[in-house]
Coordinates of C-alpha atoms (C1' of nucleotides) in Angstrom, one line a residue:
Chain A
X369 CA 19.1 103.1 64.7
X370 CA 20.3 104.7 67.9
X371 CA 22.2 102.6 70.3
X372 CA 21.0 103.0 73.9
X373 CA 23.9 104.0 76.0
X374 CA 24.0 105.5 79.4
X375 CA 26.4 105.9 82.3
X376 CA 25.8 106.0 86.0
X377 CA 27.9 108.7 87.6
X378 CA 27.1 107.6 91.1
X379 CA 28.5 104.2 90.5
X380 CA 32.1 103.5 91.6
X381 CA 32.7 101.7 88.3
X382 CA 34.8 103.9 86.1
X383 CA 32.8 105.7 83.4
X384 CA 35.1 104.5 80.6
X385 CA 34.6 100.9 81.8
X386 CA 30.8 101.2 82.0
X387 CA 30.9 102.5 78.4
X388 CA 33.2 99.8 77.1
X389 CA 31.2 97.1 78.7
X390 CA 28.0 98.4 77.1
X391 CA 29.7 98.6 73.7
X392 CA 31.1 95.1 74.1
X393 CA 27.7 93.8 75.0
X394 CA 26.1 95.6 72.1
X395 CA 28.6 93.9 69.7
X396 CA 28.2 90.5 71.3
X397 CA 24.4 90.9 71.2
X398 CA 24.4 92.0 67.6
X399 CA 23.1 95.5 68.2
X400 CA 26.3 96.7 66.7
X401 CA 26.7 94.8 63.5
X402 CA 30.1 94.0 62.0
X403 CA 31.4 96.7 59.8
X404 CA 29.1 99.4 61.1
X405 CA 30.5 102.7 62.1
X406 CA 30.4 103.7 65.7
X407 CA 29.8 107.4 65.2
X408 CA 32.4 110.0 65.9
X409 CA 33.9 110.3 69.3
X410 CA 33.0 114.0 69.8
X411 CA 29.3 113.4 69.2
X412 CA 29.3 110.2 71.2
X413 CA 30.9 112.1 74.1
X414 CA 28.4 114.9 73.9
X415 CA 25.5 112.4 73.8
X416 CA 26.7 110.7 76.9
X417 CA 27.7 113.8 78.7
X418 CA 31.3 112.5 78.9
X419 CA 34.5 114.0 77.7
X420 CA 36.3 112.8 74.6
X421 CA 39.3 111.3 76.5
X422 CA 36.9 109.1 78.5
X423 CA 35.1 107.9 75.4
X424 CA 38.5 107.3 73.7
X425 CA 39.6 105.2 76.7
X426 CA 36.5 103.1 76.4
X427 CA 37.0 102.6 72.7
X428 CA 40.7 101.9 73.0
X429 CA 40.1 99.1 75.4
X430 CA 37.9 97.4 72.8
X431 CA 40.4 98.1 70.1
X432 CA 43.0 96.3 72.2
X433 CA 40.6 93.4 72.5
X434 CA 40.3 93.3 68.7
X435 CA 36.6 94.1 68.6
X436 CA 37.0 97.5 67.0
X437 CA 39.2 99.0 64.4
X438 CA 40.0 102.7 64.1
X439 CA 40.6 104.5 60.8
X440 CA 41.7 108.0 60.8
X441 CA 39.5 110.2 58.7
X442 CA 36.9 107.4 58.5
X443 CA 35.7 106.4 61.9
X444 CA 35.7 103.4 64.3
X445 CA 34.0 100.3 63.1
X446 CA 33.2 96.9 64.4
X447 CA 35.5 94.2 63.1
X448 CA 33.4 91.8 61.1
X449 CA 34.9 88.4 61.7
X450 CA 34.2 85.6 64.0
X451 CA 36.3 86.9 66.9
X452 CA 36.1 84.3 69.6
X453 CA 38.2 85.0 72.5
X454 CA 41.7 86.2 72.5
X455 CA 44.3 83.9 74.0
X456 CA 44.1 84.0 77.7
X457 CA 46.2 82.5 80.4
X458 CA 43.7 79.7 80.7
X459 CA 43.4 76.7 82.8
X460 CA 42.4 73.4 81.4
X461 CA 39.7 73.2 84.0
X462 CA 38.1 76.4 82.9
X463 CA 38.5 75.4 79.3
X464 CA 36.6 72.2 79.9
X465 CA 34.0 73.7 82.1
X466 CA 33.2 76.5 79.6
X467 CA 32.8 73.8 77.0
X468 CA 30.2 72.2 79.2
X469 CA 32.2 69.1 79.9
X470 CA 32.0 68.9 83.7
X471 CA 35.7 68.0 84.3
X472 CA 36.7 65.6 87.0
X473 CA 40.1 65.6 88.7
X474 CA 41.8 62.8 90.4
X475 CA 44.8 63.8 92.6
X476 CA 47.5 61.1 92.3
X477 CA 50.2 62.8 94.3
X478 CA 50.2 65.8 96.6
X479 CA 53.4 66.0 98.5
X480 CA 56.6 68.0 99.2
X481 CA 59.8 67.0 97.4
X482 CA 63.3 68.5 97.0
X483 CA 63.5 70.5 93.8
X484 CA 65.3 68.9 90.9
X485 CA 67.7 71.0 88.8
X486 CA 65.0 71.5 86.2
X487 CA 62.3 72.5 88.7
X488 CA 64.7 74.7 90.6
X489 CA 65.6 76.6 87.4
X490 CA 62.1 77.0 86.3
X491 CA 60.8 78.3 89.7
X492 CA 63.9 80.3 90.5
X493 CA 64.5 78.5 93.9
X494 CA 67.6 76.7 95.2
X495 CA 68.2 73.2 94.1
X496 CA 67.0 70.6 96.6
X497 CA 64.9 73.1 98.4
X498 CA 61.3 72.0 99.2
X499 CA 58.7 72.4 96.6
X500 CA 55.1 71.1 96.3
X501 CA 54.6 68.4 93.8
X502 CA 51.1 67.5 92.6
X503 CA 50.1 65.0 90.0
X504 CA 46.6 65.0 88.7
X505 CA 44.6 63.1 86.2
X506 CA 42.0 65.2 84.4
X507 CA 38.9 63.3 83.1
X508 CA 36.0 64.2 81.0
X509 CA 33.0 62.0 80.5
X510 CA 34.8 59.4 82.6
X511 CA 37.7 59.2 80.1
X512 CA 41.2 60.3 81.0
X513 CA 42.1 63.4 79.1
X514 CA 45.3 64.8 80.5
X515 CA 48.0 64.0 83.0
X516 CA 49.1 67.1 84.9
X517 CA 52.3 67.3 86.9
X518 CA 52.9 70.6 88.7
X519 CA 55.5 72.1 91.0
X520 CA 54.9 75.1 93.3
X521 CA 57.2 77.1 95.5
X522 CA 56.7 76.4 99.2
X523 CA 54.7 78.7 101.5
X524 CA 52.7 80.1 98.7
X525 CA 49.5 78.3 99.1
X526 CA 48.4 75.2 101.0
X527 CA 47.2 72.6 98.6
X528 CA 44.2 70.7 99.9
X529 CA 43.6 67.5 98.0
X530 CA 39.8 67.9 98.2
X531 CA 40.0 71.4 96.9
X532 CA 42.2 70.3 94.0
X533 CA 39.7 67.7 93.0
X534 CA 36.9 70.2 93.2
X535 CA 38.4 73.0 91.1
X536 CA 41.4 74.0 89.0
X537 CA 44.8 75.0 90.2
X538 CA 44.6 78.5 88.7
X539 CA 41.3 79.2 90.4
X540 CA 42.8 78.1 93.7
X541 CA 45.7 80.4 93.3
X542 CA 43.6 83.3 92.4
X543 CA 41.4 82.9 95.4
X544 CA 44.5 82.7 97.5
X545 CA 45.2 86.3 96.5
X546 CA 47.9 85.5 93.8
X547 CA 47.5 87.7 90.8
X548 CA 48.6 85.8 87.8
X549 CA 50.5 88.0 85.3
X550 CA 52.2 86.0 82.6
X551 CA 53.3 82.6 81.6
X552 CA 55.9 81.0 79.4
X553 CA 54.6 78.0 77.5
X554 CA 55.9 75.4 75.2
X555 CA 53.7 73.1 73.2
X556 CA 55.0 70.0 71.5
X557 CA 54.3 66.4 70.8
X558 CA 56.0 63.0 71.4
X559 CA 55.3 59.3 71.5
X560 CA 53.9 58.0 74.7
X561 CA 56.1 55.9 77.0
X562 CA 54.7 52.8 78.6
X563 CA 54.0 54.6 81.8
X564 CA 52.3 57.5 80.1
X565 CA 50.3 55.2 77.9
X566 CA 49.1 53.3 81.0
X567 CA 48.0 56.5 82.7
X568 CA 46.0 57.9 79.8
X569 CA 44.6 54.6 78.5
X570 CA 46.6 54.9 75.3
X571 CA 48.9 52.5 73.6
X572 CA 52.6 52.8 74.0
X573 CA 54.1 54.9 71.2
X574 CA 50.8 56.7 70.6
X575 CA 51.2 60.5 69.9
X576 CA 50.7 62.7 72.9
X577 CA 50.4 66.5 73.0
X578 CA 52.7 68.0 75.6
X579 CA 52.7 71.4 77.3
X580 CA 55.2 72.9 79.7
X581 CA 54.5 76.1 81.5
X582 CA 56.0 78.5 84.0
X583 CA 53.6 81.0 85.4
X584 CA 54.6 84.3 87.0
X585 CA 52.7 86.6 89.3
X586 CA 52.7 90.4 89.0
X587 CA 55.9 90.8 90.9
X588 CA 57.7 88.5 88.5
X589 CA 57.9 85.6 90.9
X590 CA 57.5 82.1 89.4
X591 CA 54.5 80.6 91.1
X592 CA 54.0 77.4 89.2
X593 CA 55.8 75.1 86.9
X594 CA 53.9 72.4 85.1
X595 CA 54.5 69.5 82.7
X596 CA 51.3 68.3 81.1
X597 CA 50.5 65.6 78.6
X598 CA 47.2 65.5 76.7
X599 CA 45.5 62.9 74.6
X600 CA 45.3 64.5 71.2
X601 CA 42.1 62.7 70.3
X602 CA 40.5 64.4 73.3
X603 CA 42.1 67.8 73.5
X604 CA 43.8 70.4 71.4
X605 CA 44.9 74.0 72.0
X606 CA 42.6 76.5 70.4
X607 CA 43.0 80.2 70.6
X608 CA 42.8 83.6 69.0
X609 CA 45.9 85.7 68.5
X610 CA 46.1 89.5 67.9
X611 CA 49.0 91.2 66.2
X612 CA 50.9 93.6 68.3
X613 CA 51.2 96.7 66.3
Chain B
X169 CA 71.5 107.0 89.2
X170 CA 69.7 109.2 86.8
X171 CA 68.4 107.6 83.6
X172 CA 69.1 109.7 80.5
X173 CA 65.9 110.5 78.8
X174 CA 65.1 113.0 76.2
X175 CA 62.6 113.7 73.5
X176 CA 62.8 115.4 70.1
X177 CA 59.9 117.6 69.6
X178 CA 60.8 118.3 66.0
X179 CA 60.6 114.6 65.2
X180 CA 57.4 113.3 63.6
X181 CA 57.6 110.3 66.0
X182 CA 55.0 110.8 68.7
X183 CA 56.5 111.9 72.0
X184 CA 54.9 109.1 74.0
X185 CA 56.4 106.6 71.6
X186 CA 59.8 108.1 71.8
X187 CA 59.6 107.8 75.6
X188 CA 58.3 104.3 75.6
X189 CA 61.0 103.2 73.3
X190 CA 63.7 104.7 75.4
X191 CA 62.3 103.1 78.5
X192 CA 62.0 99.8 76.8
X193 CA 65.6 100.0 75.6
X194 CA 66.7 100.9 79.1
X195 CA 65.0 97.9 80.5
X196 CA 66.4 95.6 77.8
X197 CA 69.8 97.1 78.3
X198 CA 69.7 96.7 82.0
X199 CA 69.9 100.4 82.9
X200 CA 66.5 99.9 84.5
X201 CA 66.9 96.9 86.7
X202 CA 64.0 94.6 87.6
X203 CA 62.1 95.7 90.6
X204 CA 63.4 99.2 90.5
X205 CA 60.9 102.1 90.7
X206 CA 60.5 104.3 87.7
X207 CA 60.0 107.6 89.6
X208 CA 56.6 109.2 89.8
X209 CA 54.8 110.4 86.7
X210 CA 54.6 114.0 87.7
X211 CA 58.2 114.4 88.3
X212 CA 59.1 112.4 85.2
X213 CA 56.9 114.6 83.1
X214 CA 58.4 117.8 84.5
X215 CA 61.9 116.5 83.9
X216 CA 61.1 115.8 80.2
X217 CA 59.0 118.8 79.7
X218 CA 56.0 116.7 78.9
X219 CA 52.6 116.5 80.3
X220 CA 51.5 113.8 82.6
X221 CA 49.0 112.2 80.1
X222 CA 51.8 111.8 77.6
X223 CA 54.1 110.2 80.1
X224 CA 51.2 107.9 81.2
X225 CA 50.6 106.9 77.7
X226 CA 54.2 105.8 77.3
X227 CA 54.2 103.9 80.5
X228 CA 50.8 102.3 79.7
X229 CA 52.1 100.9 76.5
X230 CA 54.9 99.1 78.4
X231 CA 52.5 97.9 81.0
X232 CA 50.5 96.4 78.2
X233 CA 53.6 94.7 77.0
X234 CA 54.1 93.3 80.4
X235 CA 57.4 95.1 81.1
X236 CA 56.1 97.4 83.9
X237 CA 53.7 97.0 86.7
X238 CA 51.8 99.9 88.3
X239 CA 50.9 100.0 91.9
X240 CA 48.7 102.8 93.2
X241 CA 50.3 104.6 96.1
X242 CA 53.6 102.9 95.4
X243 CA 54.8 103.6 92.0
X244 CA 55.7 101.9 88.7
X245 CA 58.3 99.3 88.7
X246 CA 60.0 97.0 86.3
X247 CA 58.8 93.5 86.3
X248 CA 61.6 91.2 87.4
X249 CA 61.2 88.1 85.4
X250 CA 62.6 86.6 82.3
X251 CA 60.0 88.2 80.0
X252 CA 60.8 87.0 76.6
X253 CA 58.5 88.0 73.9
X254 CA 54.7 88.1 74.1
X255 CA 52.9 85.8 71.8
X256 CA 52.9 87.3 68.3
X257 CA 51.2 86.4 65.2
X258 CA 54.4 84.8 64.0
X259 CA 55.4 83.0 61.0
X260 CA 57.5 79.9 61.0
X261 CA 59.9 81.5 58.7
X262 CA 60.5 84.4 61.0
X263 CA 60.7 82.1 64.0
X264 CA 63.4 80.1 62.4
X265 CA 65.3 83.0 61.0
X266 CA 65.4 84.8 64.4
X267 CA 66.7 81.5 65.9
X268 CA 69.5 81.8 63.4
X269 CA 68.5 78.7 61.5
X270 CA 68.5 80.0 57.9
X271 CA 65.4 78.2 56.8
X272 CA 64.9 76.9 53.3
X273 CA 61.6 76.4 51.6
X274 CA 60.7 74.1 48.8
X275 CA 57.5 74.9 47.0
X276 CA 55.7 71.6 46.1
X277 CA 52.5 73.0 44.7
X278 CA 51.4 76.5 43.7
X279 CA 48.2 76.4 41.8
X280 CA 44.6 77.5 41.8
X281 CA 41.9 75.0 42.8
X282 CA 38.2 75.0 43.6
X283 CA 37.5 75.5 47.2
X284 CA 36.5 72.5 49.2
X285 CA 33.7 72.9 51.8
X286 CA 36.3 73.1 54.6
X287 CA 38.4 75.7 52.8
X288 CA 35.3 77.7 51.7
X289 CA 34.0 77.8 55.3
X290 CA 37.4 78.9 56.7
X291 CA 38.0 81.6 54.1
X292 CA 34.4 82.7 53.9
X293 CA 34.1 82.2 50.1
X294 CA 31.7 80.3 48.0
X295 CA 32.3 76.6 47.7
X296 CA 34.0 75.6 44.4
X297 CA 35.2 79.1 43.8
X298 CA 38.8 79.5 42.9
X299 CA 41.4 79.7 45.7
X300 CA 45.1 79.6 45.7
X301 CA 46.7 76.4 47.0
X302 CA 50.3 76.2 48.0
X303 CA 52.1 73.4 49.6
X304 CA 55.6 73.9 50.9
X305 CA 58.2 72.0 52.7
X306 CA 60.2 73.9 55.2
X307 CA 63.7 72.8 55.9
X308 CA 66.4 73.7 58.4
X309 CA 69.9 72.4 58.2
X310 CA 68.8 70.4 55.2
X311 CA 66.4 68.4 57.3
X312 CA 62.6 68.6 56.7
X313 CA 61.0 70.3 59.5
X314 CA 57.4 71.1 58.5
X315 CA 54.9 70.6 55.8
X316 CA 52.8 73.6 55.1
X317 CA 49.6 73.6 53.1
X318 CA 47.9 77.0 52.7
X319 CA 44.9 78.4 50.9
X320 CA 44.4 82.0 50.0
X321 CA 41.4 83.8 48.5
X322 CA 41.9 84.9 44.9
X323 CA 43.0 88.3 43.7
X324 CA 44.6 89.1 47.0
X325 CA 48.2 88.6 46.1
X326 CA 50.0 87.0 43.2
X327 CA 52.1 84.1 44.5
X328 CA 55.4 83.9 42.8
X329 CA 57.1 80.5 43.5
X330 CA 60.6 82.1 43.6
X331 CA 59.4 84.6 46.2
X332 CA 57.8 81.9 48.2
X333 CA 61.1 80.1 48.4
X334 CA 63.0 83.2 49.3
X335 CA 60.8 84.3 52.2
X336 CA 57.8 83.5 54.3
X337 CA 54.1 83.9 53.4
X338 CA 53.4 86.4 56.0
X339 CA 56.2 88.6 54.9
X340 CA 54.9 88.4 51.4
X341 CA 51.4 89.4 52.4
X342 CA 52.6 92.3 54.5
X343 CA 54.7 93.7 51.7
X344 CA 51.6 93.4 49.5
X345 CA 49.9 95.9 51.8
X346 CA 47.9 93.5 53.8
X347 CA 47.8 94.4 57.4
X348 CA 47.4 91.2 59.5
X349 CA 45.1 91.6 62.4
X350 CA 44.3 88.4 64.1
X351 CA 44.3 84.6 63.7
X352 CA 42.5 81.7 65.0
X353 CA 44.7 78.7 65.7
X354 CA 44.4 75.1 66.8
X355 CA 47.3 73.1 67.8
X356 CA 47.1 69.4 68.2
X357 CA 48.9 66.1 67.5
X358 CA 48.3 62.9 65.6
X359 CA 50.1 59.9 64.2
X360 CA 51.7 60.4 60.8
X361 CA 50.0 58.7 57.8
X362 CA 52.2 57.0 55.3
X363 CA 52.2 60.0 53.0
X364 CA 53.0 62.4 55.8
X365 CA 55.8 60.2 57.0
X366 CA 57.3 60.1 53.6
X367 CA 57.2 63.9 53.2
X368 CA 58.8 64.6 56.5
X369 CA 61.3 61.7 56.6
X370 CA 59.5 60.1 59.6
X371 CA 58.1 56.7 60.2
X372 CA 54.5 55.9 59.7
X373 CA 52.7 56.3 63.0
X374 CA 55.3 58.7 64.4
X375 CA 53.8 61.6 66.4
X376 CA 53.3 64.8 64.5
X377 CA 52.5 68.3 65.8
X378 CA 49.7 69.9 63.8
X379 CA 48.5 73.5 63.5
X380 CA 45.6 74.9 61.7
X381 CA 45.2 78.6 61.3
X382 CA 42.9 81.2 59.8
X383 CA 44.3 84.6 59.5
X384 CA 42.3 87.8 59.2
X385 CA 43.2 91.3 58.1
X386 CA 42.1 94.5 59.8
X387 CA 38.8 94.5 58.0
X388 CA 37.9 91.1 59.2
X389 CA 38.4 89.3 55.9
X390 CA 40.0 85.9 56.1
X391 CA 43.2 86.2 54.1
X392 CA 44.8 82.8 54.7
X393 CA 43.9 79.3 55.9
X394 CA 46.6 76.9 56.6
X395 CA 47.1 73.3 57.7
X396 CA 50.6 72.6 58.9
X397 CA 52.3 69.5 60.3
X398 CA 55.6 69.7 62.2
X399 CA 58.2 67.2 63.2
X400 CA 58.0 67.4 67.0
X401 CA 61.6 66.5 67.4
X402 CA 62.5 69.6 65.3
X403 CA 60.0 72.2 66.3
X404 CA 57.7 73.1 69.1
X405 CA 55.5 76.1 69.8
X406 CA 57.0 78.4 72.4
X407 CA 55.5 81.7 73.6
X408 CA 54.8 84.0 76.4
X409 CA 51.2 84.8 77.4
X410 CA 49.9 87.8 79.4
X411 CA 46.8 87.8 81.4
X412 CA 44.0 90.1 80.2
X413 CA 42.9 92.0 83.3
Chain C
dG1214 C1' 54.2 95.7 122.5
dT1215 C1' 50.4 95.8 119.6
dA1216 C1' 46.6 97.5 117.2
dG1217 C1' 44.4 101.2 115.2
dT1218 C1' 44.8 105.9 113.0
dT1219 C1' 46.6 109.5 110.4
dC1220 C1' 49.1 111.3 106.7
dG1221 C1' 52.0 111.7 102.7
dA1222 C1' 53.0 109.8 98.2
dT1223 C1' 51.5 107.9 93.9
dT1224 C1' 48.6 106.2 90.6
dG1225 C1' 43.5 106.2 88.8
dT1226 C1' 40.0 108.8 86.7
dC1227 C1' 38.0 112.6 84.3
dC1228 C1' 37.6 117.1 82.3
dG1229 C1' 37.9 120.7 78.3
dG1230 C1' 40.5 122.3 74.9
dA1231 C1' 43.9 122.7 70.9
dC1232 C1' 46.2 121.5 66.8
dA1233 C1' 48.1 117.9 63.6
dT1234 C1' 47.3 114.2 60.3
dA1235 C1' 45.2 111.1 57.3
dC1236 C1' 41.5 109.4 54.6
dA1237 C1' 37.3 109.8 51.4
dC1238 C1' 35.1 112.4 48.3
dA1239 C1' 34.1 116.2 45.3
dT1240 C1' 36.1 119.6 42.5
dT1241 C1' 39.1 121.3 39.2
dG1242 C1' 42.3 121.2 35.6
dA1243 C1' 44.8 119.2 31.5
Chain D
dT258 C1' 38.6 110.9 30.4
dC259 C1' 41.8 111.0 33.9
dA260 C1' 44.8 112.9 37.1
dA261 C1' 45.9 116.6 40.4
dT262 C1' 43.9 119.4 43.9
dG263 C1' 41.1 121.0 47.5
dT264 C1' 37.9 120.2 51.4
dG265 C1' 35.5 118.1 55.1
dT266 C1' 35.6 114.8 58.7
dA267 C1' 37.3 111.8 61.8
dT268 C1' 40.9 110.1 64.6
dG269 C1' 45.9 111.0 66.6
dT270 C1' 48.6 113.6 69.7
dC271 C1' 49.3 116.7 73.4
dC272 C1' 48.4 120.0 77.0
dG273 C1' 47.3 121.5 82.0
dG274 C1' 44.5 120.8 85.6
dA275 C1' 41.4 118.6 89.3
dC276 C1' 39.9 115.3 92.6
dA277 C1' 39.5 110.4 94.2
dA278 C1' 41.3 105.9 95.7
dT279 C1' 44.8 103.2 97.5
dC280 C1' 49.2 101.8 99.6
dG281 C1' 52.9 102.2 103.0
dA282 C1' 54.8 104.0 106.8
dA283 C1' 55.0 106.8 110.7
dC284 C1' 52.5 107.9 114.6
dT285 C1' 49.4 107.4 118.5
dA286 C1' 46.7 105.2 122.0
dC287 C1' 45.7 101.3 124.7

DNA sequence: GTAGTTCGATTGTCCGGACATACACATTGA
DNA sequence: TCAATGTGTATGTCCGGACAATCGAACTAC
């Protein structure tokens, strides 16, 4: 079986990227079956009219994604396991949407408040300086699923309530030209207080899943701090990890 | 300020790796301050007597780790944020130990059982075939912290109870020559049953943090399936994420 | 003064080659 | 029979160069 691969040299898309996408598609589509060898790099490069470094760059990106495994003296083969998606800096909104849940958002609060000590420390701004505060209720199938409380530094983005109800916060930030880079997260659990129970239609004392997150852009600025609580019967965190070798 | 960098060509350690380690150390140590430019690649290569691709490979590995950011036409600079550690495929034991908690483990069960449907599906073995089952209680400061129930395929590793109490499961597997590759994890929460409460010295109905994980080695084989419950007052999941661009 | 343009600097992409290293397998030897 | 050795093949590392794309700043023109 010969895999059909080709590159378009007139395209502005980098050659290694064209190749890696085709390989990834072939794996996803099943044309490259798990465990199968990929053929050696030299020959592959010759077949495509590319140099070996370019082919290696394409392969390496898929190795980094966990789709391929290289073995010296053996070859490169497709990992045969149910690799879903590696852990991304994901938003709840996108998670739900990709699960076909058609999420709804109700904005409870959208205002500017002085930063508390906790918020100031997380965002790296002065205490009592102005920060945006938004509180949202995320619903799926009409049922409350999560309560989201977020703080953003001022002058970063203007938060329109209508937009917040139509899409997710991360998507808004990205379309505002902010390139998200990393986030620090803590996931825990606790018993619901009376107020929390009321918000999420749970009983007081019921277990809640909690997540706190500080998100940074590519310059290292903190761009968002959030405290979220989820109903564990409706949501859990699910992700794939890769070892860093 | 000139950063002291040098490579040892007689060392078997790859040159790019030597360089990346020195740069990482310099960042960690503070010699390279956040936001500072790294100097252009050409000049850096010349100074070290290396080629540009080698220098680029070193820098790239740190970019992948989230320590550096490249900007075309500008240069490469150190990310200025409190980057802790990226999310690793971590073991609870290592987590605790690195936090200086001196964890203790009590092995409750270490036996071989026929695989249930759930376990068989997770490990990719036939139902009712033999699998190892181990149940452990993880303690810190004499207090129970987590209850760990794990299943392993047979003939992979022999599980000595004494060893299990002395170290973590992941460390045992690694030293048995198994190279961990990826894991699929689910984190949730639920109320403790009477049995769970008893084990963890909690009250019935108290919130518990739960984690299920299937771990794969580099050939894609499932090598471990685990169901863990944590006391949320004693433990929470904390990690750093990077965006995949 | 402001907007548009040019230009230098720096990374991004790609090439072709060379040698080292590790693994699998066949061969050889005891 | 079994272990040690050799051999082929594939990836790992490294080199030196070339041109393109992009960013920032200085410069120019209105």
